[in-house]
Short mmCIF file of C-alpha atoms in Angstrom, two decimals:
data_model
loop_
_atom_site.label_atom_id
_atom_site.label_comp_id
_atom_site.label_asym_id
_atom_site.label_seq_id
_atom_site.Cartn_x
_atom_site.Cartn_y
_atom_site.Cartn_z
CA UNK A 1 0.00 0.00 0.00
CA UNK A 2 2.86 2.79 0.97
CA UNK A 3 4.65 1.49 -2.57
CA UNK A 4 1.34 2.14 -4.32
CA UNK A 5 0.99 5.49 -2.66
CA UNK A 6 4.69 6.38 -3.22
CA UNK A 7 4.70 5.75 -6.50
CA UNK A 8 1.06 7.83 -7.36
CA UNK A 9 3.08 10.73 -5.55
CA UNK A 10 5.56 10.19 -7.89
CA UNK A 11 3.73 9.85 -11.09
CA UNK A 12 2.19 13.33 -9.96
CA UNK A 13 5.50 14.90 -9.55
CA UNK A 14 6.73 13.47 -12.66
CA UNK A 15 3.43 15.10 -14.47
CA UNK A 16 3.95 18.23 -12.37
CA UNK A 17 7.61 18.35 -13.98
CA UNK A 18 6.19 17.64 -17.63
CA UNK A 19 3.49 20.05 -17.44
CA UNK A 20 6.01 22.92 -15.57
CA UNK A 21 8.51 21.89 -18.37
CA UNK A 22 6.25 22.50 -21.15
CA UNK A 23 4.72 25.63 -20.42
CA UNK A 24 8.35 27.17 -19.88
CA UNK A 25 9.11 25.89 -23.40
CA UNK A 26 6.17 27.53 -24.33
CA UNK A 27 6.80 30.74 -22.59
CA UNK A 28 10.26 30.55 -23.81
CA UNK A 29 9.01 29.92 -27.51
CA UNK A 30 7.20 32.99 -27.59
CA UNK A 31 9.27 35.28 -25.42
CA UNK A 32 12.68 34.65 -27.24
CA UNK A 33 11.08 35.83 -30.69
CA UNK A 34 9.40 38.95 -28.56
CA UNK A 35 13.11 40.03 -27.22
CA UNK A 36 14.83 39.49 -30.63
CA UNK A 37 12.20 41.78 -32.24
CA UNK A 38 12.67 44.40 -29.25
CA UNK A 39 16.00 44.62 -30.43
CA UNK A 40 15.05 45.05 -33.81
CA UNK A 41 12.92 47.83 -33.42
CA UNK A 42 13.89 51.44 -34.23
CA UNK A 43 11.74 53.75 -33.16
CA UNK A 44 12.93 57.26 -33.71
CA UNK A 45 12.91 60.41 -31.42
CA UNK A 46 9.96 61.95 -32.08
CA UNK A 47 7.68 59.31 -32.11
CA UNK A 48 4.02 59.66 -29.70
CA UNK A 49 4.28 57.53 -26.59
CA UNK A 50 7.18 55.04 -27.32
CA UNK A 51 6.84 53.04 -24.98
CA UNK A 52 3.15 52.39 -25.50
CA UNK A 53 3.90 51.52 -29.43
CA UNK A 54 6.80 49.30 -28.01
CA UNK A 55 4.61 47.39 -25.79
CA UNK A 56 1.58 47.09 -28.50
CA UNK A 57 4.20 45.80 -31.05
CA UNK A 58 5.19 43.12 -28.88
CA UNK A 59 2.06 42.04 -27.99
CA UNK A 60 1.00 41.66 -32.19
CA UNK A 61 4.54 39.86 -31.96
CA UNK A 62 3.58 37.53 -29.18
CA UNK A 63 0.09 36.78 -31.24
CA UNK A 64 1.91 35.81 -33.82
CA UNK A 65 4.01 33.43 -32.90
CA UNK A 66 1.31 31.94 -30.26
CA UNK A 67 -1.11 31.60 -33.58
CA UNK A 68 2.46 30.27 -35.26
CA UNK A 69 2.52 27.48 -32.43
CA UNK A 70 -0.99 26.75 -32.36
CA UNK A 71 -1.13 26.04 -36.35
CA UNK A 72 2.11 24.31 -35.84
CA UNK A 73 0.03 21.98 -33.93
CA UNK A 74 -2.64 21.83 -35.67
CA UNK A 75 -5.21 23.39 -33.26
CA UNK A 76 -5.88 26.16 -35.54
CA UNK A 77 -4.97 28.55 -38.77
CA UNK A 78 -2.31 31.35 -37.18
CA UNK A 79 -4.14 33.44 -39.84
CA UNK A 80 -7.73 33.11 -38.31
CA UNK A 81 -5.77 33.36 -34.50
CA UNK A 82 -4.13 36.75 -35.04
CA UNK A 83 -7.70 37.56 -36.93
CA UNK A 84 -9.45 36.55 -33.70
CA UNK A 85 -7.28 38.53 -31.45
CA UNK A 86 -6.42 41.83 -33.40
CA UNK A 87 -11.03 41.65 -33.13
CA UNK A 88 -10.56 41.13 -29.71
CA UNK A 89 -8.79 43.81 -29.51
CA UNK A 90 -9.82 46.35 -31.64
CA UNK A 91 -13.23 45.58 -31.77
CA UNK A 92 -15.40 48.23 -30.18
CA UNK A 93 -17.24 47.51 -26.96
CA UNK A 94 -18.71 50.65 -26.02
CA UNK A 95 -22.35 51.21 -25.99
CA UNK A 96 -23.95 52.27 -29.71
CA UNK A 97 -23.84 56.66 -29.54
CA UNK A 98 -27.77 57.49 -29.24
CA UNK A 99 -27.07 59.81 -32.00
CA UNK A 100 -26.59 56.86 -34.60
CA UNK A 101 -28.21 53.76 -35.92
CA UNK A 102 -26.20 51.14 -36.91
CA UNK A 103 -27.47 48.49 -39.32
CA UNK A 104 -25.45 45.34 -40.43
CA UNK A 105 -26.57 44.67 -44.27
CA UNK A 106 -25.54 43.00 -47.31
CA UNK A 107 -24.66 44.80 -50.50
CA UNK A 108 -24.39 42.75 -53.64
CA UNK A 109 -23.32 39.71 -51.47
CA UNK A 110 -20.76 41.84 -49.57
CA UNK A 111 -21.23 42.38 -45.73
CA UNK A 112 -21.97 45.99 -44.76
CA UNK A 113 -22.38 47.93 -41.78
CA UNK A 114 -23.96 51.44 -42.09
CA UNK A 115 -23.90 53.92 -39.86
CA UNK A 116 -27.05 56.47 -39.94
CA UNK A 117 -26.46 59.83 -37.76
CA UNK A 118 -30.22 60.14 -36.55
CA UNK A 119 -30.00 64.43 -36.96
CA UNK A 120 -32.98 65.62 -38.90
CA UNK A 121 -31.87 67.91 -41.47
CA UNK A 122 -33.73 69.90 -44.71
CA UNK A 123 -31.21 68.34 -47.02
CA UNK A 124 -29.87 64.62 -48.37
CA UNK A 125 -27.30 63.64 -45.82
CA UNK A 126 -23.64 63.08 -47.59
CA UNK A 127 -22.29 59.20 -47.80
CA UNK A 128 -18.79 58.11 -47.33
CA UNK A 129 -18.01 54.42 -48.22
CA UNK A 130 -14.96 53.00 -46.20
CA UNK A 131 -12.55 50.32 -46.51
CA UNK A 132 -10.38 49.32 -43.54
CA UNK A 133 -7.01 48.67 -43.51
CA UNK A 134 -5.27 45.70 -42.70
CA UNK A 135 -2.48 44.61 -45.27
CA UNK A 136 -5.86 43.12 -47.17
CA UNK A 137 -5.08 40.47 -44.82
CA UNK A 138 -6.50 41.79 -41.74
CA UNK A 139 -8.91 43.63 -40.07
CA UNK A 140 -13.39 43.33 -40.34
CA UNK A 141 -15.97 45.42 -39.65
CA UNK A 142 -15.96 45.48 -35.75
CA UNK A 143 -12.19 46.29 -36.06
CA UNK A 144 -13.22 50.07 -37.34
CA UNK A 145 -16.53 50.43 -35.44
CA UNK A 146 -15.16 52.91 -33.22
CA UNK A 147 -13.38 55.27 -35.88
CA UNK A 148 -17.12 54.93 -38.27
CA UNK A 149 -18.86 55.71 -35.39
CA UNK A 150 -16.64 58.90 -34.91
CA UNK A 151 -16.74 60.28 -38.71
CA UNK A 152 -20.61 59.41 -38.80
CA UNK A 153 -21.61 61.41 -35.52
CA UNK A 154 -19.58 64.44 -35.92
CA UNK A 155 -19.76 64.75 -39.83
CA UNK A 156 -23.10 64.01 -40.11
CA UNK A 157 -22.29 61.42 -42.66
CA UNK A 158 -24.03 58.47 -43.64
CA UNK A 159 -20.80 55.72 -43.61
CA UNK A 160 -20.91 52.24 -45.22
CA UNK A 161 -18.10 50.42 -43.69
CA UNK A 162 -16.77 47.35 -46.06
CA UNK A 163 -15.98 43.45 -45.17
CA UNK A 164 -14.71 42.67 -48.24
CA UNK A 165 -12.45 39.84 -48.58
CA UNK A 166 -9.14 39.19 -47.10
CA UNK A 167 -5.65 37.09 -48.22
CA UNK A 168 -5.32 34.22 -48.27
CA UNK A 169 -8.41 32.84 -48.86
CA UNK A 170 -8.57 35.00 -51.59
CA UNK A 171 -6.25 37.20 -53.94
CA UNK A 172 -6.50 40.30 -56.32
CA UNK A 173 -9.04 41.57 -57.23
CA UNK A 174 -11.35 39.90 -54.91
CA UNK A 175 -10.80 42.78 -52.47
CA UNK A 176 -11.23 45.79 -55.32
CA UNK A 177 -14.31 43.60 -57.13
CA UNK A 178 -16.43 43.66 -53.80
CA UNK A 179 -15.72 47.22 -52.95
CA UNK A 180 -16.25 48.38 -56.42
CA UNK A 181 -20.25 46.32 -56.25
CA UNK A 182 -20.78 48.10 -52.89
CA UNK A 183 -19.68 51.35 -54.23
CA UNK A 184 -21.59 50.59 -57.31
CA UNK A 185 -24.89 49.36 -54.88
CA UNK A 186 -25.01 52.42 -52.29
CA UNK A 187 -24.88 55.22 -55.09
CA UNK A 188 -27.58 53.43 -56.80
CA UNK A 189 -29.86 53.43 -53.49
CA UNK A 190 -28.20 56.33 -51.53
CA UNK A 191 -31.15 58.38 -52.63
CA UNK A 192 -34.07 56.39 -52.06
CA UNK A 193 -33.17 53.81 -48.93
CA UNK A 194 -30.73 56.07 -47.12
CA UNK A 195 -31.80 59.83 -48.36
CA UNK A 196 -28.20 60.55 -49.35
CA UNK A 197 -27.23 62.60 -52.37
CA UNK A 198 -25.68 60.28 -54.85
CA UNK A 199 -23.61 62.82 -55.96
CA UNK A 200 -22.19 63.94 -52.32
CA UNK A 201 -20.71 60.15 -51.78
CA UNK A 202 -16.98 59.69 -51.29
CA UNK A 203 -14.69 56.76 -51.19
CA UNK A 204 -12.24 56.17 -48.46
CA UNK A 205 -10.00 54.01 -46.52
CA UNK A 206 -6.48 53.63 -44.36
CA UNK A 207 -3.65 51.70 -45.43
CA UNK A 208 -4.41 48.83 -47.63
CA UNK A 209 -8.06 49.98 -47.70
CA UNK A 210 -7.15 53.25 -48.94
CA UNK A 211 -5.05 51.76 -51.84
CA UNK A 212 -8.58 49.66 -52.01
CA UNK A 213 -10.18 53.04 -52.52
CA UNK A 214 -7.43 55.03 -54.82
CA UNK A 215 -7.78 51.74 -57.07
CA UNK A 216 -11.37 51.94 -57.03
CA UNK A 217 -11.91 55.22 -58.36
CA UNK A 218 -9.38 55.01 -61.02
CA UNK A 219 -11.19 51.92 -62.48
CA UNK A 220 -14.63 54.02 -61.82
CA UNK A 221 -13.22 56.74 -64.31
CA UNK A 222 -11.96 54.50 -66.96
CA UNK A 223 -15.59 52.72 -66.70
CA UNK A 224 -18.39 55.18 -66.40
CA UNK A 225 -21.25 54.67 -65.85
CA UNK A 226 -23.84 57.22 -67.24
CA UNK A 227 -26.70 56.19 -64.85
CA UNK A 228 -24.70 56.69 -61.61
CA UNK A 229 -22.62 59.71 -60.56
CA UNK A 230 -18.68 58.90 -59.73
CA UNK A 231 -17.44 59.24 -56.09
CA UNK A 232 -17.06 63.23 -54.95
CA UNK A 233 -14.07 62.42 -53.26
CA UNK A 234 -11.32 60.23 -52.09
CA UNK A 235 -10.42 60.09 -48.46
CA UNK A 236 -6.41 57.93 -48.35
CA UNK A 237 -5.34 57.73 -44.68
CA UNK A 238 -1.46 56.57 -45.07
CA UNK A 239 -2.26 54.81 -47.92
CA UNK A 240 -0.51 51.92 -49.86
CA UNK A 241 0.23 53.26 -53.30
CA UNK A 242 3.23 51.06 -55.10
CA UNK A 243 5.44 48.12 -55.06
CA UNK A 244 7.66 48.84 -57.74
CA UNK A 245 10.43 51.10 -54.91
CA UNK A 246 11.08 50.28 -51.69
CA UNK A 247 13.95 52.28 -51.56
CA UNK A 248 12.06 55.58 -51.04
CA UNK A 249 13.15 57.79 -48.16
CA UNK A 250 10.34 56.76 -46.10
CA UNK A 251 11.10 52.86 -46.45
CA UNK A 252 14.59 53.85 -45.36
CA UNK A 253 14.02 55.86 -42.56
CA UNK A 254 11.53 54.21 -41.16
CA UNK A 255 12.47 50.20 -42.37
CA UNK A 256 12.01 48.93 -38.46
CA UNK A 257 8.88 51.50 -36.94
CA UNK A 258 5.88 49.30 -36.04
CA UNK A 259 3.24 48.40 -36.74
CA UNK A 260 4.64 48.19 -40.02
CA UNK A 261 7.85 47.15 -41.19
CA UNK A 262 9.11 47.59 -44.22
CA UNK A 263 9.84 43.83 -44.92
CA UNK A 264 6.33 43.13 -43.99
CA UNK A 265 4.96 45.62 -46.83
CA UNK A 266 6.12 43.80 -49.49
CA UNK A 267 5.01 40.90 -47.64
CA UNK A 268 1.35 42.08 -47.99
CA UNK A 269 1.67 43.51 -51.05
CA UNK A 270 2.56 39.80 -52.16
CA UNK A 271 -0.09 38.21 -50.49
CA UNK A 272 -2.89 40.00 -52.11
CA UNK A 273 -1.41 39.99 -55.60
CA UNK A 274 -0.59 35.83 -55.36
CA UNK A 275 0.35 34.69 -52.77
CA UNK A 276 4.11 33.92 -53.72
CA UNK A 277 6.34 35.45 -50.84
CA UNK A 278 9.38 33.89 -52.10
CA UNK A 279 10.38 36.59 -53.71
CA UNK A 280 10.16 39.27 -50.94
CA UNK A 281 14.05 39.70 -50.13
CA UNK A 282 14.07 40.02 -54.58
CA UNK A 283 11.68 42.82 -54.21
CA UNK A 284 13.06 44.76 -51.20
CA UNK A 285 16.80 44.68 -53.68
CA UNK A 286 14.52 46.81 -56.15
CA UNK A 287 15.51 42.92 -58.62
CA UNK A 288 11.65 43.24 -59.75
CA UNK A 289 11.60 45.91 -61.97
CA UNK A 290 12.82 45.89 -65.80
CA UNK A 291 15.63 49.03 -65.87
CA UNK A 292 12.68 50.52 -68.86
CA UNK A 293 9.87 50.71 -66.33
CA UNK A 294 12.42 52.03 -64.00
CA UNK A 295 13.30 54.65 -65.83
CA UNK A 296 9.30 54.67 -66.82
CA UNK A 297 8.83 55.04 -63.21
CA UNK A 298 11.18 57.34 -62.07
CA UNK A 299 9.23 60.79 -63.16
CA UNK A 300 7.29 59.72 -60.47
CA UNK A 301 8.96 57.70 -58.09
CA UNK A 302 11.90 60.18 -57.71
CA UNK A 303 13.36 60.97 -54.34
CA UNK A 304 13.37 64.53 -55.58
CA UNK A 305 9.79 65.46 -56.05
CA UNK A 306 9.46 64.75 -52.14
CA UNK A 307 10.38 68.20 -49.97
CA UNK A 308 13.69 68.81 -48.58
CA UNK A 309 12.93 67.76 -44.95
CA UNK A 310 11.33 64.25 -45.59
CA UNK A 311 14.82 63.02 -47.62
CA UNK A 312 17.26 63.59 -45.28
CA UNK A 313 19.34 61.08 -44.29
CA UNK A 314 18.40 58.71 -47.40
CA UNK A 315 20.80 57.11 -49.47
CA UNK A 316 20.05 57.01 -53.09
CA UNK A 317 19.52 52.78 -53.46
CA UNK A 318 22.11 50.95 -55.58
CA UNK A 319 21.86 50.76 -59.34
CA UNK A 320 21.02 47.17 -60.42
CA UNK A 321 21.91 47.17 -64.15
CA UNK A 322 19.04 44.42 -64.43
CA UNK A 323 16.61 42.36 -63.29
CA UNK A 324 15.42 39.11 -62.36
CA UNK A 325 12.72 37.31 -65.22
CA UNK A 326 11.56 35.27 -63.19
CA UNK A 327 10.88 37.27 -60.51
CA UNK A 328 9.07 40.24 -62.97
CA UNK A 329 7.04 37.03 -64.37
CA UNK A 330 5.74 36.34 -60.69
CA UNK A 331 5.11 40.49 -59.61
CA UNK A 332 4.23 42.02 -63.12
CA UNK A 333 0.95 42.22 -62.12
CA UNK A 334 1.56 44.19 -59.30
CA UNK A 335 3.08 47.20 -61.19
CA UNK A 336 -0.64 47.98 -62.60
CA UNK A 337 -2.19 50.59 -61.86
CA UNK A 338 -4.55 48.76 -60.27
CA UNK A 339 -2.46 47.51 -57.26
CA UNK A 340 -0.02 50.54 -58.03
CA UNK A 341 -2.21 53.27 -58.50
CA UNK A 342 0.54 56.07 -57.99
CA UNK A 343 1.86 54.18 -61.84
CA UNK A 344 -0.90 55.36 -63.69
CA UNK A 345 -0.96 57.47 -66.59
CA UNK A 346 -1.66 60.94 -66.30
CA UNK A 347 -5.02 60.93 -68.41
CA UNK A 348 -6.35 58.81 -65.55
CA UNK A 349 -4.65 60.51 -62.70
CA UNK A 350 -5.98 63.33 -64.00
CA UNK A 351 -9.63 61.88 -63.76
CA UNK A 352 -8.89 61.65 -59.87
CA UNK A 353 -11.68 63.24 -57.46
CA UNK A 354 -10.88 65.71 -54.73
CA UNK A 355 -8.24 64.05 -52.93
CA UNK A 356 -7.93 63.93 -48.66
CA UNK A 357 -4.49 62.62 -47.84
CA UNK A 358 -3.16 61.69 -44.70
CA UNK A 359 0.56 60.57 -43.90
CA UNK A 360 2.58 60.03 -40.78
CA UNK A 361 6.25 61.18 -40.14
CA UNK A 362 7.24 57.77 -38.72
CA UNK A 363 5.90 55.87 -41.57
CA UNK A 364 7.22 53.50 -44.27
CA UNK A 365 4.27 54.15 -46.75
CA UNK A 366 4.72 58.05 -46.38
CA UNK A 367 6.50 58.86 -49.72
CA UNK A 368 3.53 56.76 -51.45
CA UNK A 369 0.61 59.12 -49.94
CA UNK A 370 3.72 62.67 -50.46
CA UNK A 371 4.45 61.40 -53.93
CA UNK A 372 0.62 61.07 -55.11
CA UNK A 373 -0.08 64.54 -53.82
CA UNK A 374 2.06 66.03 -55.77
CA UNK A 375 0.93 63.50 -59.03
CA UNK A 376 -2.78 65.23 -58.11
CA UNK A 377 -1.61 68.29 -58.04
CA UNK A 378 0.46 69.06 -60.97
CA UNK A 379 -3.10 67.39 -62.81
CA UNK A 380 -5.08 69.67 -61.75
CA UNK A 381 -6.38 67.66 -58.92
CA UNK A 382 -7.74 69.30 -55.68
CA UNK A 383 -5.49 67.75 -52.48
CA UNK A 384 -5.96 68.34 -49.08
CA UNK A 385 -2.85 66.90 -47.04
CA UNK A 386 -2.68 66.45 -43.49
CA UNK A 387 0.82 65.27 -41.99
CA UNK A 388 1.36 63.78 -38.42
CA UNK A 389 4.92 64.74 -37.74
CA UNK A 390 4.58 62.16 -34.51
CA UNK A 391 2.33 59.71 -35.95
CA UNK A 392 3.45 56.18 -37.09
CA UNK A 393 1.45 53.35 -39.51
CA UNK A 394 -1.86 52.59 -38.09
CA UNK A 395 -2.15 55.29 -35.27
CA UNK A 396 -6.04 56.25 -36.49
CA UNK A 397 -6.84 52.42 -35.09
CA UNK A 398 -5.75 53.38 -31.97
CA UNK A 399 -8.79 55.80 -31.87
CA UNK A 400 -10.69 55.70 -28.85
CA UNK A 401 -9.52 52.64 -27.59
CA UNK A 402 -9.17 53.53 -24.40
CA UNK A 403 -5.08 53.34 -22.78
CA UNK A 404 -4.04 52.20 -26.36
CA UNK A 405 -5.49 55.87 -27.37
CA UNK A 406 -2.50 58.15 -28.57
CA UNK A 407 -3.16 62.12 -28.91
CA UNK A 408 -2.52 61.94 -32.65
CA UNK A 409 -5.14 59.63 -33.59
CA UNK A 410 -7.81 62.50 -32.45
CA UNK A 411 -5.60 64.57 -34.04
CA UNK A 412 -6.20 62.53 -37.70
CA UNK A 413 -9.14 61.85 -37.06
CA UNK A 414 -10.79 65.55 -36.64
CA UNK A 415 -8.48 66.17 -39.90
CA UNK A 416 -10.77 63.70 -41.81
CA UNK A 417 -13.91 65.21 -40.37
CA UNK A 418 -13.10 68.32 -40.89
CA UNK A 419 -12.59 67.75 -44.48
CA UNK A 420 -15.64 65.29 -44.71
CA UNK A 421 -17.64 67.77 -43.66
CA UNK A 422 -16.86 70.06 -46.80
CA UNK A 423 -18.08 67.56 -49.29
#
């Protein structure tokens, strides 16, 4: 009887040991990948709240590699994991403003959420269709609740917030189809279901969804359509314009600022064109592009049309007398317009709608959103630009999210209102 209790204690011990000994490999797994990206980062003087950014980049690190471990496993996708936890926390949980009603709809087959300020006024209210961001990997409709809640109330705009579909599951132009059928379904109602003026609706987005949105109206104005009016504007918060230069000053300066590295960019630009990410490291050596569409490119792409104060401290990128064939087979696609939309032509860039742009100091993607101003501008185009000298990629998610709040977000975000409000 004592041997049969002695050795249950010891059975327990041993488990106790196994167990103990597996979560610190656990722990260890994801905390040696945290500390190797801490010392990785480079975040810049000037940057709001440091240390906050610091800490939120190493928690989307930590998700990672937990949703890395767990697919590893087989206990689930890391895709849908990180999904599940950026919703978690992102998504809103504050009570609905009583100065809106929300309604979640379907437009064309596409999941909707639209956001009605209840404000009775003499006139058709104005509409803004938006895209969220995301790397068209990421991100849903409860992910921007609080920041469509914001430019609804105080603009007095009617908003139609987008869950279009997301890489991998599915690839260009998935994404750009099923915001081009919403677009196409709310002008065609605005006036009758929602009492908005068809002709007072803008397009918008951040990040990936405003690359969504840039791409959207340039196909709009090569495709008219003579029974609906084209969007009034274009609302790009930092958005993703090209992938034929990441050398630009911004992807220099900036190559190591979360949330968004510059690796990752052309990591995301890859997974919604196909899907093929061996070629990143190819594309970050600028081995992509034929030295012809370089020097195509280069009226636009051109270090000097940025001003003086956002190239310092750049190096001009090394001259590669050619490129790689196989690796322009497996991209090409991405140098159209419509995944590039700073590359098109100036008869369509000239086409362009009133143009909101907003760009953050501490930013890899700022050049893209700098460089298409000035493409607008010298067409004729009508730009607003708003520039947050302490902001970094992604800070308008941060809205309102209680301690991961940052003062800029309010900052970008009244910027947008105020200029929504004008339409």
């Amino acid at each position: 009887m004592q041997h049969a209790g002695a050795a249950m204690h010891t059975g327990i011990a041993i488990l106790l040991f196994v167990c103990a000994a597996f979560f610190a490999a656990c722990c260890l797994l994801v905390v040696a990948p945290v500390y190797l990206e801490l010392r990785n980062l480079n975040i810049p003087p000037g940057v709001a709240n440091p240390g906050k950014l610091r800490m939120i980049h190493c928690v989307y690190v930590g998700i990672s590699v937990v949703g890395q471990i767990l697919g590893r496993l087989g206990l689930c996708h890391q895709i849908n994991f990180i999904r599940c936890c950026r919703c978690f926390i992102m998504a809103s949980k504050k009570p609905v403003s009583p100065g809106l009603r929300i309604k979640d709809l379907i437009f064309s087959g596409v999941p909707v959420r639209v956001y009605e300020p209840k404000t009775a006024s003499g006139e058709k209210k104005r509409g803004l269709v938006y895209f969220h961001g995301g790397g068209w990997m990421f991100g849903c409709i409860d992910d921007y609740d609080e920041v469509c809640q914001y430019i609804s109330l105080e603009s007095d705009t009617i908003v139609v917030s987008v869950g279009y579909r997301l890489a991998p599951e599915h690839r260009y132009p998935a994404h750009l189809d099923d915001c081009e059928v919403v677009t196409r379904h709310f002008l065609s109602t605005a006036a009758t279901d929602f009492e908005v003026d068809p002709h007072r609706v803008a397009v918008g987005g951040d990040s990936a969804g405003a690359n969504l949105a840039a791409a959207l109206c340039q196909r709009l104005s090569k495709t008219p359509d003579c029974h609906l009016p084209s969007p009034c504007a274009q609302v790009l918060i930092y958005p993703a314009l090209q992938m034929a230069d990441f050398h630009l000053p911004s992807y220099q300066q900036n190559h190591s600022v979360p949330i968004l590295f510059r690796g990752r960019a052309a990591f995301y630009f890859l997974q919604y064109l196909n899907g093929n990410t061996s070629v990143s490291q190819q594309i970050l050596e600028g081995k992509h592009v034929p030295v012809e569409l370089k020097l195509r490119f280069k009226k636009w792409l051109d270090p000097d049309n940025l001003p003086p104060q956002f190239r310092k401290g750049a190096r001009s990128p090394q001259v590669i007398p050619s490129h790689d064939r196989d690796v322009y087979h497996i991209i090409k696609q991405g140098l159209d317009p419509e995944i590039s939309p700073l590359l098109a032509e100036d008869d369509v860039i000239r086409l362009a709608p009133p143009t909101f742009i907003l760009t953050c100091e501490f930013d890899v993607l700022r050049d893209d959103g700098i460089l298409f101003r000035k493409r607008l501008k010298d067409a004729g185009v009508e730009v607003t630009w708003e520039h947050l000298s302490d902001g970094f990629h992604g800070i308008i998610s941060f809205f309102n999210q209680g301690w991961l709040t940052f003062q800029s977000s309010q900052r970008g975000m009244d910027s947008i209102v105020r200029y929504i409000r004008t339409l």
